[in-house]
Short mmCIF file of C-alpha atoms and ligand atoms in Angstrom, two decimals:
data_model
loop_
_atom_site.label_atom_id
_atom_site.label_comp_id
_atom_site.label_asym_id
_atom_site.label_seq_id
_atom_site.Cartn_x
_atom_site.Cartn_y
_atom_site.Cartn_z
CA MET A 1 0.00 0.00 0.00
CA SER A 2 1.46 3.37 -0.96
CA LYS A 3 1.48 5.94 1.79
CA THR A 4 -1.26 7.97 0.10
CA ASP A 5 -3.65 5.01 0.32
CA ALA A 6 -3.41 4.98 4.12
CA TYR A 7 -5.08 8.40 4.32
CA GLU A 8 -8.37 9.92 3.32
CA ALA A 9 -9.09 13.56 2.66
CA VAL A 10 -11.99 15.50 4.18
CA ILE A 11 -13.17 18.58 2.32
CA GLY A 12 -15.84 21.19 2.99
CA LEU A 13 -16.53 24.07 0.61
CA GLU A 14 -17.65 27.61 1.29
CA VAL A 15 -19.10 29.00 -1.94
CA HIS A 16 -19.97 32.63 -2.60
CA ALA A 17 -22.48 33.35 -5.32
CA GLN A 18 -22.91 36.98 -6.34
CA LEU A 19 -26.58 37.59 -6.99
CA SER A 20 -27.70 39.11 -10.27
CA THR A 21 -30.07 41.65 -8.75
CA ALA A 22 -30.17 45.11 -10.38
CA THR A 23 -29.47 46.87 -7.08
CA LYS A 24 -27.43 46.22 -3.95
CA ILE A 25 -28.60 44.36 -0.86
CA PHE A 26 -29.24 47.31 1.46
CA CYS A 27 -29.48 50.37 -0.84
CA GLY A 28 -30.66 51.34 -4.31
CA CYS A 29 -27.18 51.56 -5.89
CA SER A 30 -26.61 49.68 -9.13
CA THR A 31 -24.65 46.42 -9.08
CA ALA A 32 -23.48 46.89 -12.71
CA PHE A 33 -19.96 45.63 -13.30
CA GLY A 34 -17.31 47.86 -14.86
CA ALA A 35 -18.59 51.33 -13.84
CA PRO A 36 -15.89 53.96 -13.10
CA PRO A 37 -14.54 53.51 -9.52
CA ASN A 38 -16.69 54.84 -6.68
CA THR A 39 -19.63 55.89 -8.87
CA ASN A 40 -22.16 53.24 -7.75
CA VAL A 41 -22.09 54.33 -4.12
CA CYS A 42 -24.25 56.13 -1.57
CA PRO A 43 -24.14 56.90 2.16
CA VAL A 44 -25.57 53.46 2.99
CA CYS A 45 -23.05 51.28 1.14
CA LEU A 46 -20.23 53.63 2.17
CA GLY A 47 -21.29 53.22 5.80
CA MET A 48 -21.76 56.89 6.57
CA PRO A 49 -22.89 57.54 10.15
CA GLY A 50 -26.63 57.98 10.40
CA SER A 51 -27.46 56.09 7.18
CA LEU A 52 -29.75 53.10 7.51
CA PRO A 53 -29.85 49.88 5.46
CA VAL A 54 -33.09 48.61 3.90
CA LEU A 55 -33.16 44.97 2.84
CA ASN A 56 -33.67 44.20 -0.88
CA ARG A 57 -36.62 41.79 -1.01
CA GLN A 58 -35.29 40.11 -4.15
CA VAL A 59 -32.19 38.94 -2.29
CA VAL A 60 -34.40 37.07 0.17
CA GLU A 61 -36.35 35.54 -2.69
CA TYR A 62 -33.15 34.41 -4.42
CA ALA A 63 -31.87 32.86 -1.18
CA VAL A 64 -35.14 30.97 -0.78
CA ARG A 65 -35.04 29.83 -4.41
CA LEU A 66 -31.62 28.28 -3.96
CA GLY A 67 -32.50 26.88 -0.55
CA LEU A 68 -35.55 25.11 -1.98
CA ALA A 69 -33.60 23.85 -5.01
CA VAL A 70 -31.08 22.07 -2.75
CA GLY A 71 -33.60 20.75 -0.23
CA CYS A 72 -32.96 23.18 2.60
CA ARG A 73 -35.32 24.05 5.39
CA ILE A 74 -36.26 27.73 5.11
CA ALA A 75 -36.05 29.45 8.48
CA PRO A 76 -39.23 31.41 9.23
CA ARG A 77 -37.03 33.90 11.05
CA SER A 78 -33.42 34.77 10.29
CA VAL A 79 -31.16 37.49 11.56
CA PHE A 80 -28.50 39.75 10.09
CA ALA A 81 -25.34 40.14 12.11
CA ARG A 82 -22.32 42.39 11.95
CA LYS A 83 -19.00 40.71 11.28
CA ASN A 84 -16.42 43.19 12.49
CA TYR A 85 -12.96 43.51 10.99
CA PHE A 86 -10.79 46.25 9.67
CA TYR A 87 -9.76 46.39 6.07
CA PRO A 88 -9.50 49.37 3.70
CA ASP A 89 -12.10 47.98 1.26
CA LEU A 90 -14.70 47.74 4.04
CA PRO A 91 -15.62 51.36 4.83
CA LYS A 92 -18.17 50.51 7.56
CA GLY A 93 -15.63 48.48 9.52
CA TYR A 94 -18.04 45.55 9.51
CA GLN A 95 -19.71 43.30 6.97
CA ILE A 96 -23.43 42.63 7.29
CA SER A 97 -23.88 38.87 7.16
CA GLN A 98 -25.92 36.18 8.88
CA TYR A 99 -24.37 34.14 11.63
CA GLU A 100 -26.30 32.18 14.21
CA GLU A 101 -29.62 32.34 12.40
CA PRO A 102 -29.17 31.96 8.63
CA ILE A 103 -32.08 31.81 6.20
CA CYS A 104 -31.53 28.27 4.85
CA LEU A 105 -30.49 25.15 6.75
CA ALA A 106 -29.71 21.48 6.19
CA GLY A 107 -29.89 20.84 2.47
CA HIS A 108 -28.00 18.42 0.26
CA VAL A 109 -26.59 17.74 -3.19
CA ASP A 110 -25.87 14.34 -4.77
CA VAL A 111 -22.59 13.72 -6.57
CA ALA A 112 -21.23 10.56 -8.20
CA GLY A 113 -18.60 8.90 -6.03
CA ALA A 114 -15.40 7.34 -7.37
CA ASP A 115 -17.22 4.04 -8.08
CA GLY A 116 -20.13 5.85 -9.75
CA SER A 117 -22.59 5.31 -6.90
CA PRO A 118 -24.33 8.46 -5.70
CA ARG A 119 -22.93 10.25 -2.65
CA ARG A 120 -24.98 12.73 -0.69
CA ILE A 121 -23.16 15.93 0.31
CA GLY A 122 -24.76 17.91 3.10
CA ILE A 123 -25.29 21.65 2.91
CA THR A 124 -24.98 23.06 6.39
CA ARG A 125 -26.46 26.46 5.63
CA ILE A 126 -26.99 29.20 3.09
CA HIS A 127 -26.91 32.78 4.27
CA MET A 128 -27.24 36.26 2.78
CA GLU A 129 -24.49 38.82 3.09
CA GLU A 130 -22.95 41.86 1.44
CA ASP A 131 -19.71 41.92 -0.51
CA ALA A 132 -16.81 44.24 0.35
CA GLY A 133 -15.18 46.73 -2.05
CA LYS A 134 -11.99 46.17 -3.98
CA SER A 135 -8.48 47.23 -3.10
CA ILE A 136 -6.45 48.12 -6.15
CA HIS A 137 -2.73 47.89 -5.59
CA ASP A 138 -1.31 50.42 -7.99
CA ALA A 139 2.46 50.71 -7.78
CA GLY A 140 2.43 54.44 -8.54
CA ALA A 141 -0.44 55.46 -6.29
CA GLY A 142 -0.18 52.97 -3.42
CA THR A 143 -3.43 51.21 -2.50
CA LEU A 144 -6.61 52.59 -4.01
CA VAL A 145 -10.11 51.59 -2.97
CA ASP A 146 -13.09 51.09 -5.27
CA ALA A 147 -16.29 50.86 -3.23
CA ASN A 148 -18.60 50.00 -6.15
CA ARG A 149 -18.77 46.36 -5.03
CA CYS A 150 -19.58 47.29 -1.40
CA GLY A 151 -23.06 46.02 -0.67
CA THR A 152 -23.34 43.71 -3.68
CA PRO A 153 -25.55 40.81 -2.55
CA LEU A 154 -23.97 37.41 -1.98
CA LEU A 155 -25.21 34.02 -0.92
CA GLU A 156 -22.71 31.95 1.02
CA ILE A 157 -23.30 28.23 0.72
CA VAL A 158 -21.48 26.17 3.33
CA SER A 159 -21.13 22.42 2.88
CA GLU A 160 -20.68 19.76 5.52
CA PRO A 161 -17.20 18.18 5.52
CA ASP A 162 -18.62 15.35 3.39
CA LEU A 163 -16.45 15.57 0.29
CA ARG A 164 -13.59 13.07 0.01
CA THR A 165 -11.75 13.86 -3.21
CA ALA A 166 -10.93 16.87 -5.35
CA GLN A 167 -13.10 15.37 -8.11
CA GLU A 168 -16.12 15.20 -5.80
CA ALA A 169 -15.51 18.80 -4.77
CA VAL A 170 -15.50 19.89 -8.41
CA GLN A 171 -18.69 17.94 -9.12
CA TYR A 172 -20.40 19.52 -6.13
CA LEU A 173 -19.27 22.95 -7.27
CA ALA A 174 -20.36 22.33 -10.87
CA PHE A 175 -23.76 21.19 -9.65
CA LEU A 176 -24.20 24.32 -7.54
CA ARG A 177 -23.10 26.55 -10.39
CA GLN A 178 -25.48 24.86 -12.81
CA THR A 179 -28.28 25.27 -10.27
CA VAL A 180 -27.75 29.00 -9.63
CA ARG A 181 -27.67 29.54 -13.38
CA TYR A 182 -30.88 27.57 -13.93
CA LEU A 183 -32.50 29.60 -11.17
CA GLY A 184 -31.35 32.80 -12.86
CA ILE A 185 -29.93 34.16 -9.60
CA CYS A 186 -26.19 34.30 -10.42
CA ASP A 187 -24.22 34.23 -13.68
CA GLY A 188 -21.77 31.68 -12.26
CA ASN A 189 -18.73 33.37 -13.76
CA MET A 190 -15.70 32.03 -11.87
CA GLU A 191 -13.12 34.04 -13.83
CA GLU A 192 -14.81 37.33 -12.95
CA GLY A 193 -15.36 36.18 -9.37
CA SER A 194 -19.15 36.19 -9.33
CA PHE A 195 -19.01 32.53 -8.28
CA ARG A 196 -16.11 31.69 -6.00
CA CYS A 197 -15.15 29.03 -3.53
CA ASP A 198 -12.87 28.49 -0.55
CA ALA A 199 -11.86 24.91 0.16
CA ASN A 200 -11.39 23.61 3.70
CA VAL A 201 -9.13 20.58 3.59
CA SER A 202 -7.89 18.08 6.14
CA VAL A 203 -6.61 14.53 5.99
CA ARG A 204 -6.80 11.62 8.40
CA ARG A 205 -5.81 7.96 8.54
CA LYS A 206 -8.43 5.72 6.99
CA GLY A 207 -10.76 4.38 9.66
CA GLU A 208 -10.26 7.42 11.88
CA THR A 209 -13.57 9.10 12.67
CA ARG A 210 -12.34 12.35 14.19
CA LEU A 211 -11.59 15.24 11.85
CA GLY A 212 -8.00 16.30 11.32
CA THR A 213 -6.75 19.89 11.48
CA LYS A 214 -7.93 21.80 8.43
CA THR A 215 -6.48 24.50 6.28
CA GLU A 216 -8.52 26.87 4.15
CA VAL A 217 -7.41 27.32 0.54
CA LYS A 218 -8.48 30.46 -1.30
CA ASN A 219 -7.93 32.20 -4.61
CA MET A 220 -9.07 29.57 -7.11
CA ASN A 221 -10.85 31.04 -10.13
CA SER A 222 -11.70 28.00 -12.24
CA PHE A 223 -12.80 24.41 -11.78
CA SER A 224 -9.36 23.18 -12.75
CA SER A 225 -7.73 25.47 -10.16
CA VAL A 226 -10.08 24.11 -7.50
CA GLU A 227 -9.20 20.55 -8.44
CA ARG A 228 -5.46 21.13 -8.62
CA ALA A 229 -5.32 23.23 -5.45
CA ILE A 230 -7.20 20.63 -3.40
CA GLU A 231 -5.09 17.77 -4.75
CA ARG A 232 -1.94 19.67 -4.01
CA GLU A 233 -3.06 20.51 -0.48
CA ILE A 234 -4.05 16.90 0.24
CA ARG A 235 -0.60 15.73 -0.85
CA ARG A 236 1.11 18.42 1.22
CA GLN A 237 -0.78 17.44 4.36
CA ILE A 238 -0.19 13.71 3.87
CA GLY A 239 3.51 14.47 3.46
CA ILE A 240 3.54 16.33 6.80
CA LEU A 241 1.63 13.63 8.71
CA ASP A 242 3.69 10.86 7.18
CA GLU A 243 6.86 12.43 8.53
CA GLY A 244 5.30 12.59 11.99
CA GLY A 245 4.54 16.31 11.76
CA ALA A 246 1.34 18.21 12.47
CA VAL A 247 -0.74 20.28 10.07
CA VAL A 248 -0.97 23.92 11.12
CA GLN A 249 -4.44 25.47 10.85
CA GLN A 250 -4.03 28.40 8.49
CA THR A 251 -5.34 30.13 5.38
CA LEU A 252 -3.49 29.37 2.16
CA LEU A 253 -3.53 31.08 -1.20
CA TRP A 254 -3.42 29.04 -4.41
CA ASP A 255 -0.78 30.13 -6.90
CA ALA A 256 -2.06 28.75 -10.21
CA GLU A 257 1.09 29.59 -12.11
CA ARG A 258 3.37 27.67 -9.79
CA GLY A 259 0.80 25.06 -8.80
CA GLU A 260 1.52 25.67 -5.12
CA VAL A 261 -0.23 26.96 -2.02
CA HIS A 262 1.32 29.71 0.12
CA PRO A 263 0.30 30.84 3.59
CA MET A 264 -1.53 34.16 3.76
CA ARG A 265 0.17 36.66 6.07
CA SER A 266 -0.82 35.43 9.51
CA LYS A 267 -1.87 38.88 10.78
CA GLU A 268 -4.65 38.95 8.21
CA GLU A 269 -6.26 35.81 9.51
CA ALA A 270 -5.95 36.42 13.23
CA HIS A 271 -9.62 37.37 13.43
CA ASP A 272 -12.05 37.81 16.22
CA TYR A 273 -15.09 39.03 14.38
CA ARG A 274 -17.14 39.96 17.45
CA TYR A 275 -20.37 39.02 15.70
CA PHE A 276 -23.55 40.58 17.05
CA PRO A 277 -27.05 41.08 15.63
CA ASP A 278 -27.28 44.20 13.49
CA PRO A 279 -29.46 46.65 15.43
CA ASP A 280 -30.34 48.53 12.21
CA LEU A 281 -32.05 45.56 10.58
CA ALA A 282 -35.15 43.77 11.79
CA PRO A 283 -35.18 39.96 11.72
CA VAL A 284 -36.23 38.55 8.33
CA LEU A 285 -39.60 36.84 8.60
CA VAL A 286 -40.82 34.59 5.81
CA ASN A 287 -44.14 32.83 5.96
CA ASP A 288 -45.08 29.46 4.48
CA ALA A 289 -47.44 30.94 1.91
CA TRP A 290 -44.67 33.02 0.39
CA VAL A 291 -42.21 30.11 0.47
CA ASP A 292 -44.81 28.02 -1.39
CA GLU A 293 -45.22 30.79 -3.93
CA VAL A 294 -41.46 30.84 -4.52
CA ARG A 295 -41.45 27.03 -4.78
CA ARG A 296 -44.12 27.14 -7.46
CA SER A 297 -42.11 29.70 -9.42
CA LEU A 298 -38.99 27.50 -9.60
CA PRO A 299 -38.02 26.37 -13.10
CA GLU A 300 -37.56 22.70 -13.90
CA LEU A 301 -34.16 21.89 -12.36
CA PRO A 302 -31.28 20.15 -14.17
CA ALA A 303 -31.79 16.66 -12.71
CA ALA A 304 -35.52 16.67 -13.50
CA LYS A 305 -34.94 18.00 -17.00
CA HIS A 306 -32.28 15.36 -17.60
CA ALA A 307 -34.63 12.57 -16.55
CA ARG A 308 -37.48 13.98 -18.60
CA PHE A 309 -35.36 14.38 -21.74
CA ALA A 310 -34.29 10.74 -21.49
CA ALA A 311 -37.88 9.53 -20.94
CA GLU A 312 -39.86 11.86 -23.17
CA TYR A 313 -37.57 11.91 -26.20
CA GLY A 314 -36.00 8.46 -25.77
CA LEU A 315 -32.54 10.03 -25.67
CA PRO A 316 -29.48 8.23 -24.31
CA GLU A 317 -28.43 9.35 -20.79
CA TYR A 318 -25.32 10.89 -22.26
CA ASP A 319 -27.33 13.12 -24.62
CA ALA A 320 -29.77 14.12 -21.88
CA GLY A 321 -26.81 15.16 -19.70
CA VAL A 322 -25.09 17.23 -22.38
CA LEU A 323 -28.31 18.93 -23.49
CA THR A 324 -29.35 19.94 -19.97
CA GLN A 325 -25.94 21.26 -18.92
CA ASP A 326 -27.15 24.75 -19.70
CA ARG A 327 -30.77 25.82 -19.40
CA SER A 328 -30.84 27.94 -22.55
CA VAL A 329 -29.34 25.10 -24.63
CA ALA A 330 -31.88 22.66 -23.18
CA GLU A 331 -34.70 25.03 -24.10
CA TYR A 332 -33.25 25.54 -27.57
CA PHE A 333 -33.16 21.78 -28.10
CA GLU A 334 -36.72 21.40 -26.93
CA ARG A 335 -38.01 24.23 -29.11
CA THR A 336 -36.24 22.60 -32.07
CA VAL A 337 -37.90 19.23 -31.47
CA ARG A 338 -41.32 20.87 -31.11
CA ALA A 339 -40.83 22.79 -34.37
CA LEU A 340 -39.87 19.70 -36.36
CA SER A 341 -42.47 18.31 -38.76
CA ALA A 342 -40.88 14.91 -38.32
CA LYS A 343 -41.85 13.35 -34.98
CA GLY A 344 -40.66 10.49 -32.86
CA ARG A 345 -37.48 9.14 -31.38
CA ASP A 346 -35.31 9.30 -34.53
CA ALA A 347 -36.23 12.91 -35.20
CA ALA A 348 -35.42 13.83 -31.58
CA LYS A 349 -32.11 11.96 -31.75
CA THR A 350 -31.19 13.77 -34.98
CA ALA A 351 -31.93 17.12 -33.29
CA SER A 352 -29.88 16.03 -30.28
CA ASN A 353 -26.90 15.06 -32.46
CA TRP A 354 -26.92 18.44 -34.16
CA VAL A 355 -27.34 20.47 -30.98
CA MET A 356 -24.60 18.52 -29.15
CA THR A 357 -22.07 18.95 -31.96
CA ASP A 358 -22.54 21.71 -34.55
CA VAL A 359 -24.71 24.02 -32.45
CA LEU A 360 -22.64 23.77 -29.25
CA ARG A 361 -19.43 24.21 -31.22
CA SER A 362 -20.74 27.35 -32.92
CA LEU A 363 -22.06 28.78 -29.65
CA ASN A 364 -18.64 28.22 -28.16
CA GLU A 365 -16.79 29.77 -31.09
CA ARG A 366 -19.05 32.81 -31.06
CA GLN A 367 -19.24 33.03 -27.27
CA CYS A 368 -22.96 33.60 -27.54
CA THR A 369 -26.03 32.17 -25.86
CA ALA A 370 -28.63 29.99 -27.55
CA GLU A 371 -31.01 32.97 -27.56
CA GLU A 372 -28.54 35.10 -29.52
CA PHE A 373 -27.63 32.34 -31.99
CA PRO A 374 -28.38 33.25 -35.64
CA VAL A 375 -29.63 29.75 -36.38
CA THR A 376 -32.78 29.92 -34.26
CA SER A 377 -34.43 26.70 -33.14
CA GLU A 378 -37.12 27.22 -35.81
CA ARG A 379 -34.50 27.52 -38.56
CA LEU A 380 -32.59 24.51 -37.30
CA ALA A 381 -35.84 22.53 -37.28
CA ALA A 382 -36.61 23.61 -40.86
CA MET A 383 -33.12 22.46 -41.90
CA LEU A 384 -33.42 19.14 -40.05
CA ASP A 385 -36.76 18.50 -41.73
CA LEU A 386 -35.01 18.82 -45.10
CA LEU A 387 -32.45 16.30 -43.89
CA LEU A 388 -35.02 13.93 -42.41
CA ASP A 389 -37.25 13.93 -45.49
CA GLY A 390 -34.27 13.30 -47.78
CA THR A 391 -34.28 16.69 -49.52
CA VAL A 392 -30.62 17.13 -48.57
CA SER A 393 -27.94 14.57 -47.74
CA GLY A 394 -26.04 14.52 -44.46
CA THR A 395 -22.94 15.96 -46.14
CA ILE A 396 -24.89 18.81 -47.69
CA ALA A 397 -26.71 19.48 -44.41
CA LYS A 398 -23.35 20.42 -42.83
CA GLU A 399 -22.75 22.86 -45.67
CA LEU A 400 -26.27 24.22 -45.34
CA PHE A 401 -25.81 24.78 -41.61
CA ALA A 402 -22.62 26.76 -42.30
CA ASP A 403 -24.54 28.89 -44.83
CA MET A 404 -27.33 29.50 -42.33
CA LEU A 405 -24.82 30.97 -39.88
CA VAL A 406 -24.15 33.81 -42.30
CA SER A 407 -27.43 34.07 -44.24
CA PRO A 408 -30.81 34.90 -42.72
CA ASP A 409 -32.60 33.06 -45.54
CA ALA A 410 -34.81 30.07 -44.86
CA PRO A 411 -32.91 26.81 -45.39
CA LYS A 412 -35.26 25.88 -48.24
CA VAL A 413 -34.37 29.09 -50.07
CA ILE A 414 -30.64 28.44 -49.64
CA VAL A 415 -31.07 24.89 -50.94
CA GLU A 416 -32.83 26.15 -54.07
CA ARG A 417 -30.42 29.01 -54.66
CA LYS A 418 -27.35 26.79 -54.37
CA GLY A 419 -28.82 23.71 -56.00
CA MET A 420 -28.15 21.65 -52.88
CA ALA A 421 -31.07 19.28 -53.18
CA GLN A 422 -30.25 15.64 -52.89
CA ILE A 423 -30.46 13.62 -56.10
CA SER A 424 -32.71 10.62 -55.62
CA ASP A 425 -33.38 9.97 -59.28
CA THR A 426 -32.25 6.35 -59.84
CA GLY A 427 -31.66 6.97 -63.53
CA ALA A 428 -29.29 9.87 -62.86
CA ILE A 429 -27.47 8.00 -60.08
CA GLY A 430 -27.23 4.88 -62.24
CA ARG A 431 -25.53 6.83 -65.04
CA GLU A 432 -22.94 8.24 -62.61
CA ILE A 433 -22.27 4.76 -61.24
CA ASP A 434 -21.80 3.31 -64.70
CA ALA A 435 -19.23 6.02 -65.39
CA VAL A 436 -17.39 5.30 -62.13
CA LEU A 437 -17.28 1.55 -62.79
CA ALA A 438 -15.98 2.24 -66.29
CA ARG A 439 -13.24 4.43 -64.87
CA PHE A 440 -12.09 1.75 -62.39
CA PRO A 441 -12.18 -1.58 -64.25
CA ALA A 442 -9.45 -3.18 -62.07
CA GLU A 443 -11.28 -2.32 -58.82
CA THR A 444 -14.54 -3.54 -60.33
CA ALA A 445 -12.94 -6.87 -61.16
CA ARG A 446 -11.46 -7.18 -57.67
CA PHE A 447 -14.84 -6.50 -56.11
CA ARG A 448 -16.48 -9.13 -58.26
CA ALA A 449 -13.72 -11.55 -57.22
CA GLY A 450 -14.85 -11.14 -53.63
CA GLU A 451 -13.09 -8.04 -52.35
CA THR A 452 -16.35 -6.56 -51.09
CA LYS A 453 -14.70 -4.03 -48.78
CA LEU A 454 -14.13 -1.97 -51.96
CA MET A 455 -17.80 -0.94 -51.61
CA GLY A 456 -16.81 2.11 -49.58
CA PHE A 457 -14.40 3.17 -52.31
CA PHE A 458 -17.13 3.07 -54.99
CA VAL A 459 -19.62 4.91 -52.78
CA GLY A 460 -17.00 7.57 -52.13
CA GLU A 461 -16.15 8.00 -55.82
CA THR A 462 -19.80 8.24 -56.80
CA MET A 463 -20.49 10.79 -54.04
CA LYS A 464 -17.49 12.77 -55.20
CA VAL A 465 -18.69 13.08 -58.80
CA MET A 466 -22.15 13.94 -57.51
CA LYS A 467 -20.68 16.67 -55.26
CA GLY A 468 -22.16 15.16 -52.10
CA LYS A 469 -25.70 15.45 -53.42
CA GLY A 470 -26.38 11.81 -54.29
CA ASN A 471 -28.77 9.97 -52.00
CA PRO A 472 -26.35 7.65 -50.14
CA LYS A 473 -28.94 4.94 -49.59
CA LEU A 474 -29.78 4.76 -53.29
CA ILE A 475 -26.10 4.90 -54.28
CA ASN A 476 -25.43 1.90 -52.06
CA GLU A 477 -28.36 -0.07 -53.39
CA LEU A 478 -27.60 0.66 -57.04
CA LEU A 479 -23.89 -0.05 -56.65
CA ARG A 480 -24.63 -3.40 -55.04
CA THR A 481 -27.02 -4.35 -57.82
CA LYS A 482 -24.61 -3.34 -60.57
CA LEU A 483 -21.47 -4.83 -59.01
CA GLU A 484 -23.13 -8.06 -58.08
CA GLY A 485 -24.30 -8.24 -61.66
CA ARG A 486 -27.95 -8.41 -60.78
CA SER A 487 -28.84 -5.61 -63.16
P1 ADP K 1 -14.56 28.02 10.44
O1 ADP K 1 -15.09 28.39 11.77
O2 ADP K 1 -13.09 27.83 10.40
O3 ADP K 1 -15.06 28.87 9.32
P2 ADP K 1 -16.59 26.08 10.03
O4 ADP K 1 -16.92 25.07 11.06
O5 ADP K 1 -17.50 27.25 9.84
O6 ADP K 1 -15.10 26.54 10.20
O7 ADP K 1 -16.53 25.31 8.65
C1 ADP K 1 -16.19 25.94 7.49
C2 ADP K 1 -16.10 24.89 6.40
O8 ADP K 1 -15.05 23.98 6.69
C3 ADP K 1 -17.34 24.04 6.25
O9 ADP K 1 -17.57 23.82 4.86
C4 ADP K 1 -17.00 22.73 6.94
O10 ADP K 1 -17.64 21.64 6.34
C5 ADP K 1 -15.50 22.65 6.68
N1 ADP K 1 -14.75 21.94 7.71
C6 ADP K 1 -14.87 22.07 9.04
N2 ADP K 1 -13.97 21.28 9.66
C7 ADP K 1 -13.27 20.63 8.69
C8 ADP K 1 -12.19 19.69 8.70
N3 ADP K 1 -11.64 19.26 9.81
N4 ADP K 1 -11.73 19.27 7.51
C9 ADP K 1 -12.26 19.72 6.35
N5 ADP K 1 -13.27 20.60 6.29
C10 ADP K 1 -13.77 21.06 7.44
MG1 MG K 2 -16.47 29.82 8.14
ZN1 ZN K 3 -25.41 52.44 -2.05
#
């Protein structure tokens, strides 16, 4: 047994999701990204004495949406607290958060364990809080502060220490990100920091039930950083324990370039936050009727959509998973299937194949959403109908799709204009085949002598002279008849 096998890792994640509300959590300032520094501010988010916060109702609704989506209990009463610390980007000297009485409690998320069996990961709590501003370290001007982000609403989602590998942590994170996007409450952008995560990591000998000393790893801005940082930290801790040492509880920063973690300056983490209930904000009371109303307004969630796509359209699990990754892609697929004249499993599978490959690739290349895509679901359906009814061949359909990306014309119009229609006239195909066989007498003889794998060669040559427009099924049939001398 290698030394790594003697240990298991224990991981808990703290995820911050920046909410996509138009205004901040306790004032009417805009949350728009990219405004000139210190322009989206007011006395409330700057913490001027005498100003009073007023809670944004939408933040509470978003918290409840997420709580319900991950099976949390919604607290009828929750309380905002002040988390006191000093830092230049926090003008009030405290962050308004929730502490002892958060709004959502005891939820869960299922991930696939290493052996593929589902593993339930507990969510301890979800609470509402405000973001701090940004310090800008400008060599020429020292440290500058931009308070635009002060008061931007966040949800903090805290997991139980139930994760055991970096891969599980990434799955959990991906699931949460997919969920907040489906709910329309956060854009999930890790690079821009609107969806971020801190990883708490410890290791212990297998069989041990007590938790080991944890470290907290910060500063990961992609899934791959999260995975690499956790793996690296697990290895570091195992190395320490294996040499008889002890892990020191501390906060570490991930350095993606070097692939290492480094301790944060210890002064910055020596915190005593002196939490206490914020006297300026009344407890948040939510009643069952309103919670039910929010529950009814939830969209179909990824897992349910996945299951329904597999059942309703007879799609393979793999397809259902890819298509439901993103809500707008899933809806695009579904609109396409509904717009098709052709019905049934094969038509749905054809639509799935096209959305999973050509459409997703184009969306990616153009960095656009399914709503902005020039080939709308209706146009894709019109094109697929031409493919399904044999008007165009599969090869030509690819060409047609490329044309539709740059031309607003209906696919039918493009097919007519460019003479793309498939040739299914047996007389015309037969004449092309006769010409091909005449051009390749040696190959024809070899085929007739039993070398039947030459079939592909003849199909290819015939397709080539017909510029991809020959009906492949008819070409195959006619070739077989002619080569096997049954004509
Ligand atoms: P702290 O007070 O340091 O913030 P918490 O108890 O609030 O610690 O837990 C923060 C996160 O750390 C949670 O996600 C929790 O699951 C995780 N966690 C707590 N103890 C451990 C441990 N020993 N190893 C790994 N993760 C842990
Ligand atoms: Mg904590
Ligand atoms: Zn403000």
